[in-house]
Coordinates of N, CA and C in Angstrom, one line a residue:
X27 N -40.1 -18.1 61.1 CA -38.9 -18.8 61.4 C -38.3 -19.2 60.1
X28 N -37.0 -18.8 59.8 CA -36.4 -19.1 58.6 C -36.0 -20.6 58.6
X29 N -36.1 -21.2 57.4 CA -35.9 -22.6 57.3 C -34.4 -23.0 57.1
X30 N -33.6 -22.7 58.1 CA -32.2 -23.1 58.0 C -31.7 -23.5 59.4
X31 N -30.7 -24.4 59.4 CA -30.2 -25.0 60.6 C -29.0 -24.2 61.0
X32 N -28.9 -23.8 62.3 CA -27.8 -23.0 62.8 C -26.5 -23.8 62.9
X33 N -26.6 -25.1 63.1 CA -25.4 -26.0 63.2 C -24.9 -26.5 61.9
X34 N -25.8 -27.2 61.1 CA -25.3 -27.8 59.9 C -25.4 -26.9 58.7
X35 N -26.2 -25.8 58.8 CA -26.4 -24.9 57.7 C -27.3 -25.3 56.6
X36 N -28.0 -26.4 56.8 CA -28.9 -26.9 55.8 C -30.0 -25.9 55.5
X37 N -30.3 -25.7 54.2 CA -31.3 -24.7 53.8 C -32.3 -25.4 52.9
X38 N -33.4 -24.7 52.5 CA -34.3 -25.3 51.5 C -33.6 -25.6 50.2
X39 N -34.0 -26.7 49.6 CA -33.6 -26.9 48.2 C -34.8 -26.6 47.3
X40 N -34.5 -26.4 46.0 CA -35.5 -26.0 45.1 C -35.5 -27.0 43.9
X41 N -36.7 -27.2 43.4 CA -36.8 -28.1 42.3 C -38.2 -27.9 41.6
X42 N -38.7 -28.9 40.9 CA -39.9 -28.9 40.2 C -40.9 -30.0 40.7
X43 N -42.1 -29.6 40.7 CA -43.2 -30.6 40.8 C -43.5 -31.0 39.4
X44 N -43.6 -32.3 39.1 CA -43.9 -32.8 37.8 C -45.2 -33.5 37.8
X45 N -46.2 -33.0 37.0 CA -47.5 -33.6 37.0 C -47.5 -34.8 36.1
X46 N -48.6 -35.5 36.0 CA -48.8 -36.7 35.2 C -48.6 -36.3 33.7
X47 N -49.0 -35.1 33.3 CA -48.8 -34.6 31.9 C -47.4 -34.1 31.7
X48 N -46.6 -34.1 32.7 CA -45.2 -33.7 32.7 C -45.0 -32.2 32.7
X49 N -46.0 -31.4 33.1 CA -45.9 -30.0 33.3 C -45.0 -29.8 34.6
X50 N -44.2 -28.7 34.6 CA -43.3 -28.5 35.7 C -43.7 -27.2 36.4
X51 N -43.8 -27.2 37.7 CA -44.1 -26.0 38.5 C -43.1 -26.0 39.7
X52 N -42.7 -24.8 40.1 CA -41.6 -24.7 41.1 C -42.1 -25.2 42.5
X53 N -41.2 -25.8 43.2 CA -41.5 -26.3 44.6 C -40.2 -26.1 45.5
X54 N -40.4 -26.3 46.8 CA -39.4 -26.1 47.7 C -39.3 -27.4 48.6
X55 N -38.0 -27.8 48.9 CA -37.8 -29.0 49.8 C -37.2 -28.4 51.1
X56 N -38.1 -28.2 52.1 CA -37.6 -27.6 53.4 C -37.0 -28.7 54.3
X57 N -35.9 -28.3 55.0 CA -35.4 -29.3 56.0 C -36.3 -29.4 57.2
X58 N -36.2 -30.4 58.0 CA -37.0 -30.6 59.1 C -36.5 -29.8 60.3
X59 N -37.0 -28.5 60.4 CA -36.4 -27.6 61.3 C -37.2 -27.6 62.6
X60 N -36.5 -27.7 63.8 CA -37.1 -27.7 65.1 C -36.4 -26.6 66.0
X61 N -37.2 -26.1 66.9 CA -36.6 -25.1 67.9 C -36.5 -25.9 69.2
X62 N -35.2 -25.9 69.7 CA -34.9 -26.8 70.9 C -34.2 -25.9 71.9
X63 N -34.5 -26.1 73.2 CA -33.9 -25.4 74.2 C -32.9 -26.3 74.9
X64 N -31.7 -25.8 75.1 CA -30.6 -26.5 75.8 C -30.0 -25.7 76.9
X65 N -29.6 -26.4 78.0 CA -28.9 -25.7 79.1 C -27.4 -25.6 78.7
X66 N -26.9 -24.4 78.8 CA -25.5 -24.1 78.5 C -24.8 -23.9 79.8
X67 N -24.1 -24.9 80.4 CA -23.5 -24.8 81.7 C -22.4 -23.7 81.9
X68 N -21.6 -23.5 80.8 CA -20.5 -22.6 80.9 C -21.0 -21.2 81.1
X69 N -22.2 -20.8 80.6 CA -22.8 -19.5 80.7 C -23.9 -19.4 81.7
X70 N -24.3 -20.6 82.3 CA -25.3 -20.7 83.3 C -26.7 -20.2 82.8
X71 N -27.0 -20.5 81.6 CA -28.3 -20.1 81.0 C -28.8 -21.0 80.0
X72 N -30.1 -20.9 79.7 CA -30.7 -21.7 78.6 C -30.5 -21.0 77.3
X73 N -30.3 -21.7 76.2 CA -30.2 -21.2 74.8 C -31.3 -21.9 74.0
X74 N -31.8 -21.2 73.0 CA -32.8 -21.8 72.1 C -32.1 -21.8 70.7
X75 N -32.0 -23.0 70.2 CA -31.4 -23.2 68.9 C -32.4 -23.6 67.9
X76 N -32.2 -23.2 66.6 CA -33.0 -23.6 65.5 C -32.2 -24.6 64.7
X77 N -32.6 -25.9 64.8 CA -31.8 -27.0 64.3 C -32.7 -27.9 63.4
X78 N -32.0 -28.5 62.4 CA -32.6 -29.6 61.7 C -32.6 -30.9 62.5
X79 N -33.3 -31.9 62.1 CA -33.4 -33.1 62.8 C -31.9 -33.7 62.9
X80 N -31.2 -33.6 61.9 CA -29.8 -34.1 61.9 C -29.0 -33.2 62.8
X81 N -29.2 -31.9 62.9 CA -28.5 -31.0 63.9 C -28.8 -31.4 65.3
X82 N -30.0 -31.8 65.6 CA -30.4 -32.3 67.0 C -29.6 -33.5 67.3
X83 N -29.5 -34.4 66.4 CA -28.7 -35.7 66.6 C -27.2 -35.3 66.8
X84 N -26.7 -34.4 66.1 CA -25.3 -34.0 66.2 C -25.1 -33.4 67.6
X85 N -26.0 -32.5 68.1 CA -25.8 -32.0 69.4 C -25.8 -33.1 70.5
X86 N -26.7 -34.1 70.3 CA -26.7 -35.2 71.2 C -25.4 -36.0 71.2
X87 N -24.7 -36.0 70.1 CA -23.4 -36.8 70.0 C -22.3 -36.0 70.5
X88 N -22.1 -34.7 70.1 CA -20.9 -33.9 70.4 C -21.1 -33.1 71.7
X89 N -22.3 -32.9 72.1 CA -22.6 -32.1 73.3 C -22.9 -30.6 72.9
X90 N -23.6 -30.0 73.8 CA -24.1 -28.6 73.5 C -22.9 -27.6 73.5
X91 N -21.9 -27.8 74.3 CA -20.8 -26.8 74.3 C -20.0 -26.8 73.0
X92 N -19.7 -28.0 72.5 CA -19.0 -28.1 71.2 C -19.9 -27.6 70.1
X93 N -21.2 -27.8 70.2 CA -22.1 -27.3 69.1 C -22.2 -25.8 69.1
X94 N -22.2 -25.2 70.3 CA -22.2 -23.7 70.4 C -20.9 -23.2 69.8
X95 N -19.8 -23.9 70.1 CA -18.5 -23.4 69.6 C -18.5 -23.4 68.0
X96 N -19.1 -24.5 67.4 CA -19.2 -24.6 66.0 C -20.1 -23.5 65.4
X97 N -21.2 -23.2 66.1 CA -22.1 -22.2 65.6 C -21.4 -20.8 65.6
X98 N -20.7 -20.6 66.7 CA -20.0 -19.3 66.8 C -18.9 -19.2 65.8
X99 N -18.2 -20.3 65.5 CA -17.1 -20.3 64.6 C -17.6 -19.9 63.2
X100 N -18.8 -20.3 62.9 CA -19.5 -20.0 61.6 C -19.9 -18.6 61.5
X101 N -19.9 -17.9 62.6 CA -20.4 -16.5 62.7 C -21.8 -16.4 63.2
X102 N -22.4 -17.4 63.7 CA -23.7 -17.4 64.2 C -23.9 -16.8 65.5
X103 N -25.0 -16.3 65.9 CA -25.2 -15.7 67.2 C -26.0 -16.7 68.0
X104 N -25.6 -16.9 69.3 CA -26.3 -17.8 70.2 C -26.7 -17.0 71.4

């Protein structure tokens, strides 16, 4: 599963791990990605979205229909 949110578009960030001796090694900051199933009444079917925790809260606020419209406007497939 790729670590990006279909709704907010958040992706992994990159940076460095810094040890006590101040040596730097590459690391990744992954978003909190969850797969969630929603009922889409307009199409009469369930859809499974890959969302960050913030994306899940956004769907709870704006509703699944508006969220799907935003995803499709970005060019995403649902």
